[in-house]
PDB file of C-alpha atoms in Angstrom:
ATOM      1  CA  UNK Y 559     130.098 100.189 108.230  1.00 42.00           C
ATOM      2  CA  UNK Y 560     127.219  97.882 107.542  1.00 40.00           C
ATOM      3  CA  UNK Y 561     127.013  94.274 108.898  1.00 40.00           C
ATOM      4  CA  UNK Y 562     124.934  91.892 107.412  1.00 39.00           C
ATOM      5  CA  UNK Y 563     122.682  89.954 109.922  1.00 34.00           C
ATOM      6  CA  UNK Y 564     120.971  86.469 109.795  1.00 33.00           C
ATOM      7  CA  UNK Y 565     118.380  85.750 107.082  1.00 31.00           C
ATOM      8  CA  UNK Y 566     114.995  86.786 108.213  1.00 29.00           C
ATOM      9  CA  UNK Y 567     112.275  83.626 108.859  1.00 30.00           C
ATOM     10  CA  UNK Y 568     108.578  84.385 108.187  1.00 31.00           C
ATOM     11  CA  UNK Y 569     105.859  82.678 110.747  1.00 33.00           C
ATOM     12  CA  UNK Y 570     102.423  82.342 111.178  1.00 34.00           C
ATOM     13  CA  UNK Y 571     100.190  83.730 113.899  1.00 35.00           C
ATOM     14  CA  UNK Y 572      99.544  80.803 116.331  1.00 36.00           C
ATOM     15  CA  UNK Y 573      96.127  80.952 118.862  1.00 33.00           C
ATOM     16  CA  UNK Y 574      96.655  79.004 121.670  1.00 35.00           C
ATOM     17  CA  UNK Y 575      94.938  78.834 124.191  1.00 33.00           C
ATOM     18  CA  UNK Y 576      93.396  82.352 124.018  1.00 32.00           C
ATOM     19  CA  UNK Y 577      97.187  83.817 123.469  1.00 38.00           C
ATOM     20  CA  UNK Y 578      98.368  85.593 120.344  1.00 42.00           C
ATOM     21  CA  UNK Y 579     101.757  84.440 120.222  1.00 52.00           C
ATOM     22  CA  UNK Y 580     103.801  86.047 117.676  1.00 58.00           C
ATOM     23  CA  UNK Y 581     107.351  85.124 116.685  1.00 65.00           C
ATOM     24  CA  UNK Y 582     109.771  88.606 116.452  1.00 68.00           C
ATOM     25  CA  UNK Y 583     112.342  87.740 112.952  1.00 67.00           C
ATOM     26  CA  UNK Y 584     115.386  89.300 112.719  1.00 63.00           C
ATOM     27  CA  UNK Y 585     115.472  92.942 110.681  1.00 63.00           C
ATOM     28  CA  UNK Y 586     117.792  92.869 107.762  1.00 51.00           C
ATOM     29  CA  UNK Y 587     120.926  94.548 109.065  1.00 48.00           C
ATOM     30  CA  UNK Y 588     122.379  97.093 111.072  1.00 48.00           C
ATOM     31  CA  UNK Y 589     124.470  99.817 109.679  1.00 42.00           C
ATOM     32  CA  UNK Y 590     127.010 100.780 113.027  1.00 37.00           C
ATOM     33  CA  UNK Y 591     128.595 104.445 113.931  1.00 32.00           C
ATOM     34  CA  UNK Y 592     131.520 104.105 115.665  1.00 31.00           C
ATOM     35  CA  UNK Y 593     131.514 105.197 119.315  1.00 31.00           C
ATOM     36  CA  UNK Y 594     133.010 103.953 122.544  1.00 32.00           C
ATOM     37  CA  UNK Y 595     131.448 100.533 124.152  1.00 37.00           C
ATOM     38  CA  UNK Y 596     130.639  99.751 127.493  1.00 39.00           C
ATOM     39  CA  UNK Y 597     128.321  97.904 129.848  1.00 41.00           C
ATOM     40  CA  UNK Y 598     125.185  99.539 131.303  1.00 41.00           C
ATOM     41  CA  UNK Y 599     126.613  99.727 134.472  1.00 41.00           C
ATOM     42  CA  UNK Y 600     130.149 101.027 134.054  1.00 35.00           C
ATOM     43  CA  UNK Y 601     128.968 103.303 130.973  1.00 48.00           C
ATOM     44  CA  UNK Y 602     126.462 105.215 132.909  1.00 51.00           C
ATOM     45  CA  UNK Y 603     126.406 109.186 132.860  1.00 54.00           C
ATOM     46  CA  UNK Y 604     125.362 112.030 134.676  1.00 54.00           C
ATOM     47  CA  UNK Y 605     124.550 115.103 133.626  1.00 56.00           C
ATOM     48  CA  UNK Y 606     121.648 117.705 134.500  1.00 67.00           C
ATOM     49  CA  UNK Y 607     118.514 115.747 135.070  1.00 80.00           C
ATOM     50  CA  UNK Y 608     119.032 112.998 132.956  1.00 84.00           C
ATOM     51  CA  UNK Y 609     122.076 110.266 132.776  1.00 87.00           C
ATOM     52  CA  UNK Y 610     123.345 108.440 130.018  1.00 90.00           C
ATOM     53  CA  UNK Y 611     123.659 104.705 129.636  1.00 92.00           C
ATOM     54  CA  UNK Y 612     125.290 102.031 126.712  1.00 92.00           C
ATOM     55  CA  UNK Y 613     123.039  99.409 126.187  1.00 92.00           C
ATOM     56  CA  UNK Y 614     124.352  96.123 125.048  1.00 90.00           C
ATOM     57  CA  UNK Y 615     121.881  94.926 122.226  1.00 87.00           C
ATOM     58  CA  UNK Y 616     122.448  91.579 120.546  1.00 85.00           C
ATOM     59  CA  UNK Y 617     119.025  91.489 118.721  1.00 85.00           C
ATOM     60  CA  UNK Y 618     117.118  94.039 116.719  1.00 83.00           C
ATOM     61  CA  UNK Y 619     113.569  92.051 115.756  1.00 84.00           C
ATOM     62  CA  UNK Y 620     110.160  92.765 114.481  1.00 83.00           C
ATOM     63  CA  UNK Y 621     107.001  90.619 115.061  1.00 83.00           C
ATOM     64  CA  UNK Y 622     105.669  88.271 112.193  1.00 77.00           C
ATOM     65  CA  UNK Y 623     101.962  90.269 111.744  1.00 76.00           C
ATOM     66  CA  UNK Y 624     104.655  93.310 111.450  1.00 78.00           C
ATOM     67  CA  UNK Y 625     103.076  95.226 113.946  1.00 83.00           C
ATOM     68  CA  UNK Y 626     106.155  95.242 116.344  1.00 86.00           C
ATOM     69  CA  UNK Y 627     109.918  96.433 116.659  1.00 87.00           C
ATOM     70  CA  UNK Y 628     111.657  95.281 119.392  1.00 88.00           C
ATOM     71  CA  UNK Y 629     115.321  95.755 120.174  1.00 88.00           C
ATOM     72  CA  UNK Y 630     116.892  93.203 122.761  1.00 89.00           C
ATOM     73  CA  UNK Y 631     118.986  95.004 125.164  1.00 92.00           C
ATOM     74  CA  UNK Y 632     121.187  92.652 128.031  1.00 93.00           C
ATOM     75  CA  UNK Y 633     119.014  95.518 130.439  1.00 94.00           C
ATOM     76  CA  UNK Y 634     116.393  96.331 128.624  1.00 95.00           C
ATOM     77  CA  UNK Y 635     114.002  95.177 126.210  1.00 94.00           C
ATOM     78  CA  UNK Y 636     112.581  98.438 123.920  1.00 94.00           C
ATOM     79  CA  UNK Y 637     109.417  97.882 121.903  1.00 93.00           C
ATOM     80  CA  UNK Y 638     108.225  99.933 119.565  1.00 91.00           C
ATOM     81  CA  UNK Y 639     104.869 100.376 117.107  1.00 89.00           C
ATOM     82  CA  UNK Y 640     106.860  99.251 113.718  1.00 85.00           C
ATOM     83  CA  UNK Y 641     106.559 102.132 111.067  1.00 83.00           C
ATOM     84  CA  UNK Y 642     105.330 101.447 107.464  1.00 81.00           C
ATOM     85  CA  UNK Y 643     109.023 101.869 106.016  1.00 79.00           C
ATOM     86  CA  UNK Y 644     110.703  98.817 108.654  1.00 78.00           C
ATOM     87  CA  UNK Y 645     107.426  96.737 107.924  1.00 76.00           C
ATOM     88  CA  UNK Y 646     108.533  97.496 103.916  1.00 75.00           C
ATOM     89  CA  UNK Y 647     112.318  96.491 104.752  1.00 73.00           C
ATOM     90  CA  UNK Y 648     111.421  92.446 105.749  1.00 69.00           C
ATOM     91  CA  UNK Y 649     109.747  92.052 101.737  1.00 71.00           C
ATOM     92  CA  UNK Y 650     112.127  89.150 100.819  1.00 71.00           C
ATOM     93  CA  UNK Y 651     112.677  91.158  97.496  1.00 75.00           C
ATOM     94  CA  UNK Y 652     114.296  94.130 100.285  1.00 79.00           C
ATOM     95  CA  UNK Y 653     115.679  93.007 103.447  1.00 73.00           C
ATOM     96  CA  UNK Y 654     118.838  91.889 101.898  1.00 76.00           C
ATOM     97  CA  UNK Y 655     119.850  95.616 100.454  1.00 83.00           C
ATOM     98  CA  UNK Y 656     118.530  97.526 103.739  1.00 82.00           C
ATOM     99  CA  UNK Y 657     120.804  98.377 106.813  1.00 82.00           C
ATOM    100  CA  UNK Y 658     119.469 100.263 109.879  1.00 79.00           C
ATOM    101  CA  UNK Y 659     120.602 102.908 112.125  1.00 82.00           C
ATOM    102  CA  UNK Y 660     119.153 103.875 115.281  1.00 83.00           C
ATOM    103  CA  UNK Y 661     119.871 106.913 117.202  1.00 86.00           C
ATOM    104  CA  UNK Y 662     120.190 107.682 120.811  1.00 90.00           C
ATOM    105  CA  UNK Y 663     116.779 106.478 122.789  1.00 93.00           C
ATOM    106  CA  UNK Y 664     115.004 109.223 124.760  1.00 95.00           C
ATOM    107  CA  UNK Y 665     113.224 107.798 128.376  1.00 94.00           C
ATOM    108  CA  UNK Y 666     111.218 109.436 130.580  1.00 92.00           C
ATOM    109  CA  UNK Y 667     110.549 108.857 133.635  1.00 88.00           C
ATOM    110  CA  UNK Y 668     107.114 106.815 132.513  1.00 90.00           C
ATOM    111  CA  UNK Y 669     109.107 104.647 130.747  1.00 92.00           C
ATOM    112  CA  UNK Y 670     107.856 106.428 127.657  1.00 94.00           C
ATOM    113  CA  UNK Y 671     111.242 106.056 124.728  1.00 95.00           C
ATOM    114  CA  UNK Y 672     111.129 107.924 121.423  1.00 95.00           C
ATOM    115  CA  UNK Y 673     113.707 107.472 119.078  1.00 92.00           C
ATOM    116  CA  UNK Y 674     115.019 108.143 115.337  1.00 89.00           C
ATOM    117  CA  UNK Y 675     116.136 105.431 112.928  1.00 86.00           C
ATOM    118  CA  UNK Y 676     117.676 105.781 109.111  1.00 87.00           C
ATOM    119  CA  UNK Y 677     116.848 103.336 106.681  1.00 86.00           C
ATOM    120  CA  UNK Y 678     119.465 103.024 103.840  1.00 88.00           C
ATOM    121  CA  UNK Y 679     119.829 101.019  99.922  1.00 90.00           C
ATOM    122  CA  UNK Y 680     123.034 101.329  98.490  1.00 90.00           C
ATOM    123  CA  UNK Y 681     123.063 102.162  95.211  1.00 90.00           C
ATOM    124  CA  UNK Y 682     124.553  98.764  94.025  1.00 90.00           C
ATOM    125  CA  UNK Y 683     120.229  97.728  94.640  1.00 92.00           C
ATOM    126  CA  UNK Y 684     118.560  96.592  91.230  1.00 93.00           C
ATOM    127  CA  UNK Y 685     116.492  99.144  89.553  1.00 93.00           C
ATOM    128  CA  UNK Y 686     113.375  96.851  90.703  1.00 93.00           C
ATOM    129  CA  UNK Y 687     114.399  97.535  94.477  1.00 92.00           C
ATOM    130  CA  UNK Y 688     114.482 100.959  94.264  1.00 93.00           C
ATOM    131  CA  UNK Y 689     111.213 101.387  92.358  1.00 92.00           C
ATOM    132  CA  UNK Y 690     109.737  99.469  95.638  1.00 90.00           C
ATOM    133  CA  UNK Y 691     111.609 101.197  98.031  1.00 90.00           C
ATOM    134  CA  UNK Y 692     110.861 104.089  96.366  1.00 92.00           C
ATOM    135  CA  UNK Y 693     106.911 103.518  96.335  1.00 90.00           C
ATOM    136  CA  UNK Y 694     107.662 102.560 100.200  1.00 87.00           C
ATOM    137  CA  UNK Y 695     108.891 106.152 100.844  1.00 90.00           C
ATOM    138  CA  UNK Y 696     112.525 105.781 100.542  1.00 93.00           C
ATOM    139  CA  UNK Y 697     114.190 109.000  99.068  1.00 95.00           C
ATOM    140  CA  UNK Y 698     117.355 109.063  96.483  1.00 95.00           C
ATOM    141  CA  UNK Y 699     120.067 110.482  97.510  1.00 95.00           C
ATOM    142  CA  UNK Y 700     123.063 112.249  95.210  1.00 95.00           C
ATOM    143  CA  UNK Y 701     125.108 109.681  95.753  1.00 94.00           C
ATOM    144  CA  UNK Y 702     122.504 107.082  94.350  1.00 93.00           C
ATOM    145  CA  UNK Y 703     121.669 105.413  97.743  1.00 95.00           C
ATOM    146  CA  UNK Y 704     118.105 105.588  98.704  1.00 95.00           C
ATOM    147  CA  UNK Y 705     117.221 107.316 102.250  1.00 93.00           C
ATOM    148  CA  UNK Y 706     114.481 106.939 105.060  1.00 92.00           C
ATOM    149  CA  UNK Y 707     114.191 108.404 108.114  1.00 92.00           C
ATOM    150  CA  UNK Y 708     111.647 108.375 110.668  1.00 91.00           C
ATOM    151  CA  UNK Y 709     110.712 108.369 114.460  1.00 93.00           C
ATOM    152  CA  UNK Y 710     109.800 105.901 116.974  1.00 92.00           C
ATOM    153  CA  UNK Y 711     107.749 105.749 119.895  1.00 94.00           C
ATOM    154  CA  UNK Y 712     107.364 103.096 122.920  1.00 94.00           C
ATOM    155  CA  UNK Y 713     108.401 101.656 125.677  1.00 94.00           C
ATOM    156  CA  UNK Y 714     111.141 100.339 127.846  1.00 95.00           C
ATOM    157  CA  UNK Y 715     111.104  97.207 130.085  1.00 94.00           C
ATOM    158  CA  UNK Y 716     113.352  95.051 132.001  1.00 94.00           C
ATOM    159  CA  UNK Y 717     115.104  92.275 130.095  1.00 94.00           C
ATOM    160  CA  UNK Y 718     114.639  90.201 132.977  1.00 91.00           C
ATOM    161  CA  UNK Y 719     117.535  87.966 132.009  1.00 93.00           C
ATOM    162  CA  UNK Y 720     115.318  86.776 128.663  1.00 91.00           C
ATOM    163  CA  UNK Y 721     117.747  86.989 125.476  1.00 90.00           C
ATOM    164  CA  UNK Y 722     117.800  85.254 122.176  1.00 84.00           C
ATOM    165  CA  UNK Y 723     118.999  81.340 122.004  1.00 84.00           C
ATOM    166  CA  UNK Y 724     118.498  80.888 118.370  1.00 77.00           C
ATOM    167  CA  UNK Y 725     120.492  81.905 115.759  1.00 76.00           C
ATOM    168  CA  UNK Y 726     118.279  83.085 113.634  1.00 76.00           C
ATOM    169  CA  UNK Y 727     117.160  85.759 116.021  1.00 78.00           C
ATOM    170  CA  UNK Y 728     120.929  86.870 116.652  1.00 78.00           C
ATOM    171  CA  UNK Y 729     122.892  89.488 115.165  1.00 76.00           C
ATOM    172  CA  UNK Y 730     126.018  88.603 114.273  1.00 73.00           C
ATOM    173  CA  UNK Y 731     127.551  90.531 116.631  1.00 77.00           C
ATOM    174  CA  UNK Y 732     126.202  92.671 119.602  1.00 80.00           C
ATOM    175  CA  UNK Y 733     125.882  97.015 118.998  1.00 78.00           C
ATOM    176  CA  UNK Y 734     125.952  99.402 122.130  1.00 83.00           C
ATOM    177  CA  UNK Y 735     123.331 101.758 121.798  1.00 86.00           C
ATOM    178  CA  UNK Y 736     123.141 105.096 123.430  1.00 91.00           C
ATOM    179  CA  UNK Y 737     120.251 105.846 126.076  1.00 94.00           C
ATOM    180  CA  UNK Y 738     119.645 109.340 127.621  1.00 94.00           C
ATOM    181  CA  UNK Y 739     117.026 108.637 130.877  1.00 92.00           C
ATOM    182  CA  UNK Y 740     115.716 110.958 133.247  1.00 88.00           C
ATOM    183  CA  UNK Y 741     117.551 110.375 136.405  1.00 77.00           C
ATOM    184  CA  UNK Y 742     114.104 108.847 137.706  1.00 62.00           C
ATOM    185  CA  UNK Y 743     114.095 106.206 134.783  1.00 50.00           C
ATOM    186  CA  UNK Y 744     117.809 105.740 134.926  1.00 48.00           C
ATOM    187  CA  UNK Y 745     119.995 104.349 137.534  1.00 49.00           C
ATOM    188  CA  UNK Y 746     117.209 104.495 140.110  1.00 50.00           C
ATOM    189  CA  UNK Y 747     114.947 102.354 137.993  1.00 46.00           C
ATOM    190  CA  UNK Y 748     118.149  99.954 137.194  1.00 48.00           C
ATOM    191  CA  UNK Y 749     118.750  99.692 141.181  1.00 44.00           C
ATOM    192  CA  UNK Y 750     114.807  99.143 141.857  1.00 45.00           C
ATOM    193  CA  UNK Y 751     113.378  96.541 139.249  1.00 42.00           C
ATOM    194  CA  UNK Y 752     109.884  97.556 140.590  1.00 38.00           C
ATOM    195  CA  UNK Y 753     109.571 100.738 139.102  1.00 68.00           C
ATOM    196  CA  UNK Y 754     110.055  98.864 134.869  1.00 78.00           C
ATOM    197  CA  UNK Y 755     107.584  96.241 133.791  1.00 88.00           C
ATOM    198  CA  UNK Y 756     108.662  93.116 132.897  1.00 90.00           C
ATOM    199  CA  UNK Y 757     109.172  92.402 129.505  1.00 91.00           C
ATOM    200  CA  UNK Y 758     106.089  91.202 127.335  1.00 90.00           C
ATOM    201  CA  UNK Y 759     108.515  89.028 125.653  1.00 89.00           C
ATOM    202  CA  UNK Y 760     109.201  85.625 126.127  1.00 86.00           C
ATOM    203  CA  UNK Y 761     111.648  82.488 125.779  1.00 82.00           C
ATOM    204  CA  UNK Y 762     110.019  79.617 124.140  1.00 78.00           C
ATOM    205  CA  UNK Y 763     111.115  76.066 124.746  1.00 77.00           C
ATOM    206  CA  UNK Y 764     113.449  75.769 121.653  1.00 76.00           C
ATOM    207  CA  UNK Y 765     114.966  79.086 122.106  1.00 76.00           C
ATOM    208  CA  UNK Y 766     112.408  81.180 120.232  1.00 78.00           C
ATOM    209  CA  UNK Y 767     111.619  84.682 121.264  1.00 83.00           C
ATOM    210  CA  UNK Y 768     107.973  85.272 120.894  1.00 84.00           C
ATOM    211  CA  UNK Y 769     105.609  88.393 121.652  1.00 82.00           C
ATOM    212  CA  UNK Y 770     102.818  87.368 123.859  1.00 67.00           C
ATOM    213  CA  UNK Y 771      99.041  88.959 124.613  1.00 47.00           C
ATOM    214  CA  UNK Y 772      96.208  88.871 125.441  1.00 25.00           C
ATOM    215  CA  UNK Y 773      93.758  89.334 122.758  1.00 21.00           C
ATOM    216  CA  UNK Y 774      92.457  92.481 122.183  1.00 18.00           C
ATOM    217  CA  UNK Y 775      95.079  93.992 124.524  1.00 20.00           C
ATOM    218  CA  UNK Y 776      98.070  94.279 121.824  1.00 21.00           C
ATOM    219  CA  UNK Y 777     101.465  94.650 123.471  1.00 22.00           C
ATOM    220  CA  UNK Y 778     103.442  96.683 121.377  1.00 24.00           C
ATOM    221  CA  UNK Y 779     106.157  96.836 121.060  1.00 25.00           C
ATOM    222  CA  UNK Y 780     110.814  99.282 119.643  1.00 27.00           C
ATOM    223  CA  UNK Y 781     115.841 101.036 118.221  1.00 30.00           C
ATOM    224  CA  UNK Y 782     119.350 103.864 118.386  1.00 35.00           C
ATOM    225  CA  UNK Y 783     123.273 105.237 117.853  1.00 39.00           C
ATOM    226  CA  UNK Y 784     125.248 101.746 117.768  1.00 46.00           C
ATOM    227  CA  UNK Y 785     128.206 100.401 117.249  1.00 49.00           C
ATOM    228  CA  UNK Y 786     129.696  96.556 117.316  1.00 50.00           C
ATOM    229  CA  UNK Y 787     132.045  95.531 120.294  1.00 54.00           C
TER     230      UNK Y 787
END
């Protein structure tokens, strides 16, 4: 079942004072697979050398210049380099008619994630949307939908209690996405807060999430199976 999420808001670049700050907008929508919910903490999963976690995600957001995905976990923050076909997706003429999937996250024990996502038009889309989804790389489907799917690549980092205050950065409601971490990266790293950076993302004062760095040294920056609680 899709939801629809908040409209996505366009910003500049800002310098200031020899920062790139970058504001992260919300991505259209999320399309949701049913499976069972749960904290990070009381979902977690052992099995061979890697355990399974639920990650509580409340925003999925990519960075104005469109160089960034980054999904807002209560955890973990995952950011991602933003593929050609997402960048495509936040075109005012196609962000309404797109909803996103993202399948389980893969971490290693670097803190390395990899991931797949699904990109999906109905086929209800005007004939003008699908020509540019089309030219975007979207494929048509039998059933008149259009398709994308691709991979992701990044890394994780502790949430470090930062989470979206504004409403245009929220989903309208929170997915659980499923994580599969080596044992190394998983509940160890969860117990020991030194072994996961801090997340390049931060809280500005009206609530904003923004994407800070240096310049030069581009933090980049992330998705999975969800479903809504």
């Amino acid at each position: 079942m899709a939801h629809n999420a908040a409209d996505i808001i366009l910003v500049n670049d800002k310098l200031t004072m020899n920062h790139l700050r970058r504001k992260l907008i919300l991505v259209g929508g999320i399309a949701a697979i049913p499976m069972s919910s749960g904290c990070l903490t009381a979902a977690m999963m052992s099995g061979g050398d890697r355990e399974n976690y639920y990650e509580k995600v409340g925003s999925v957001l990519i960075s104005a210049d469109g160089k960034t995905l980054a999904v807002i976990g209560k955890e973990h923050h995952y950011l991602f380099d933003a593929p050609e076909a997402i960048k495509a997706v936040i075109a005012p003429d196609l962000r309404d008619v797109v909803n996103v999937h993202f399948q389980t996250f893969s971490v290693d024990s670097a803190q390395r994630i990899t991931g797949g996502y699904t990109l999906n038009i109905g086929k209800t889309a005007s004939a003008e949307q699908k020509e540019k989804a089309i030219a975007a790389g979207f494929k048509p489907l039998p059933t008149g939908n259009l398709n994308f799917t691709g991979k992701l690549s990044g890394t994780r980092y502790s949430a470090n209690g930062i989470q979206a205050e504004n409403a245009t950065q929220k989903l309208r409601k929170e997915y659980t996405i499923n994580v599969s971490a080596e044992k190394s990266a998983g509940a160890k790293a969860i117990s020991q807060a030194g072994k996961l950076l801090a997340t390049p993302v931060t809280l500005a004062a009206d609530g904003v999430l923004i994407l800070v760095a240096v310049p030069l040294l581009l933090v980049i920056g992330i998705s999975s199976a969800a479903s809504s609680n």
